[in-house]
């Protein structure tokens, strides 16, 4: 359980911080003003969302505030900011597996090394899963902001206003386990590919 909690904290924190960093790089200082450009988990964690992620495999953090009016091209800026979260999770997974491969090669065998190896590999799976799940194009997930960015202006802003209702759809999908096997298969295949790079 401790491994899973620590892994979830790491994955969610990296995900949300990278949203904020991307927005800041594109000219939006909102996250910086609210002290969200931080790798301190306490700045990002929604405790109910954390508990749900640990227990159910579906959860959330406090969304990083983004003001698209600061972006030169608002729709493109939102899409890039949204993509930064999932991309950071895939990069994190690669780094974790690289560290695990070094551990397997050079660390002396023992309980501590086994615990750390298990933590690194299981957290890589979590990170891949979080990245993939957020690419699903259903509001408020990141994939929806990427998809919406190709829509006409009127349709874009209309859908953005109603994105909070997407959470109901997500809860139904998760509760009914619709598409769960496909997501699990994709996570497994990406994990195998990444692991194959280092092992």
Short mmCIF file of N, CA, C and O in Angstrom, two decimals, residues 58 60 133 138-141 162-178:
data_model
loop_
_atom_site.label_atom_id
_atom_site.label_comp_id
_atom_site.label_asym_id
_atom_site.label_seq_id
_atom_site.Cartn_x
_atom_site.Cartn_y
_atom_site.Cartn_z
N UNK A 58 -8.79 5.01 -10.12
CA UNK A 58 -9.33 6.18 -10.81
C UNK A 58 -9.36 7.32 -9.81
O UNK A 58 -9.99 7.21 -8.76
N UNK A 60 -7.93 11.80 -9.05
CA UNK A 60 -7.65 13.12 -9.60
C UNK A 60 -6.84 13.93 -8.60
O UNK A 60 -6.79 13.61 -7.41
N UNK A 133 -4.87 7.36 -19.72
CA UNK A 133 -6.24 7.67 -19.32
C UNK A 133 -6.56 9.14 -19.62
O UNK A 133 -7.65 9.47 -20.09
N UNK A 138 -12.56 12.84 -23.41
CA UNK A 138 -13.80 13.14 -22.70
C UNK A 138 -13.49 14.21 -21.66
O UNK A 138 -12.55 14.05 -20.87
N UNK A 139 -14.24 15.32 -21.64
CA UNK A 139 -13.99 16.36 -20.63
C UNK A 139 -14.16 15.80 -19.23
O UNK A 139 -15.02 14.94 -19.02
N UNK A 140 -13.39 16.23 -18.25
CA UNK A 140 -12.36 17.28 -18.33
C UNK A 140 -10.96 16.73 -18.59
O UNK A 140 -9.99 17.40 -18.28
N UNK A 141 -10.83 15.52 -19.12
CA UNK A 141 -9.51 14.95 -19.35
C UNK A 141 -8.75 15.73 -20.42
O UNK A 141 -9.34 16.42 -21.26
N UNK A 162 -19.28 23.33 -20.81
CA UNK A 162 -20.01 22.17 -20.30
C UNK A 162 -19.08 21.02 -19.91
O UNK A 162 -19.56 19.91 -19.65
N UNK A 163 -17.77 21.28 -19.84
CA UNK A 163 -16.85 20.17 -19.59
C UNK A 163 -17.04 19.54 -18.22
O UNK A 163 -16.72 18.37 -18.02
N UNK A 164 -17.59 20.32 -17.24
CA UNK A 164 -17.75 19.74 -15.90
C UNK A 164 -18.72 18.55 -15.91
O UNK A 164 -18.65 17.68 -15.04
N UNK A 165 -19.62 18.50 -16.88
CA UNK A 165 -20.56 17.38 -16.95
C UNK A 165 -19.90 16.10 -17.48
O UNK A 165 -20.46 15.02 -17.36
N UNK A 166 -18.72 16.26 -18.04
CA UNK A 166 -18.00 15.09 -18.53
C UNK A 166 -17.60 14.14 -17.41
O UNK A 166 -17.43 12.94 -17.64
N UNK A 167 -17.46 14.68 -16.20
CA UNK A 167 -17.09 13.83 -15.06
C UNK A 167 -18.13 12.77 -14.80
O UNK A 167 -17.80 11.65 -14.41
N UNK A 168 -19.40 13.09 -15.03
CA UNK A 168 -20.47 12.11 -14.86
C UNK A 168 -20.28 10.96 -15.85
O UNK A 168 -20.41 9.78 -15.50
N UNK A 169 -19.95 11.32 -17.09
CA UNK A 169 -19.70 10.30 -18.12
C UNK A 169 -18.52 9.43 -17.72
O UNK A 169 -18.55 8.20 -17.84
N UNK A 170 -17.45 10.07 -17.22
CA UNK A 170 -16.26 9.32 -16.82
C UNK A 170 -16.58 8.35 -15.69
O UNK A 170 -16.13 7.20 -15.70
N UNK A 171 -17.35 8.81 -14.71
CA UNK A 171 -17.71 7.94 -13.58
C UNK A 171 -18.51 6.74 -14.07
O UNK A 171 -18.32 5.62 -13.57
N UNK A 172 -19.39 6.96 -15.03
CA UNK A 172 -20.17 5.85 -15.59
C UNK A 172 -19.26 4.86 -16.32
O UNK A 172 -19.40 3.64 -16.18
N UNK A 173 -18.33 5.41 -17.11
CA UNK A 173 -17.42 4.55 -17.87
C UNK A 173 -16.57 3.70 -16.93
O UNK A 173 -16.40 2.49 -17.12
N UNK A 174 -16.03 4.36 -15.89
CA UNK A 174 -15.20 3.64 -14.93
C UNK A 174 -16.03 2.64 -14.13
O UNK A 174 -15.64 1.49 -13.92
N UNK A 175 -17.20 3.09 -13.69
CA UNK A 175 -18.06 2.24 -12.87
C UNK A 175 -18.53 1.00 -13.61
O UNK A 175 -18.63 -0.09 -13.03
N UNK A 176 -18.80 1.16 -14.90
CA UNK A 176 -19.27 0.04 -15.72
C UNK A 176 -18.12 -0.71 -16.39
O UNK A 176 -18.35 -1.69 -17.11
N UNK A 177 -16.90 -0.22 -16.15
CA UNK A 177 -15.68 -0.84 -16.71
C UNK A 177 -15.76 -0.92 -18.24
O UNK A 177 -15.39 -1.93 -18.85
N UNK A 178 -16.24 0.16 -18.86
CA UNK A 178 -16.33 0.19 -20.31
C UNK A 178 -14.96 0.54 -20.88
O UNK A 178 -14.38 1.57 -20.59
#
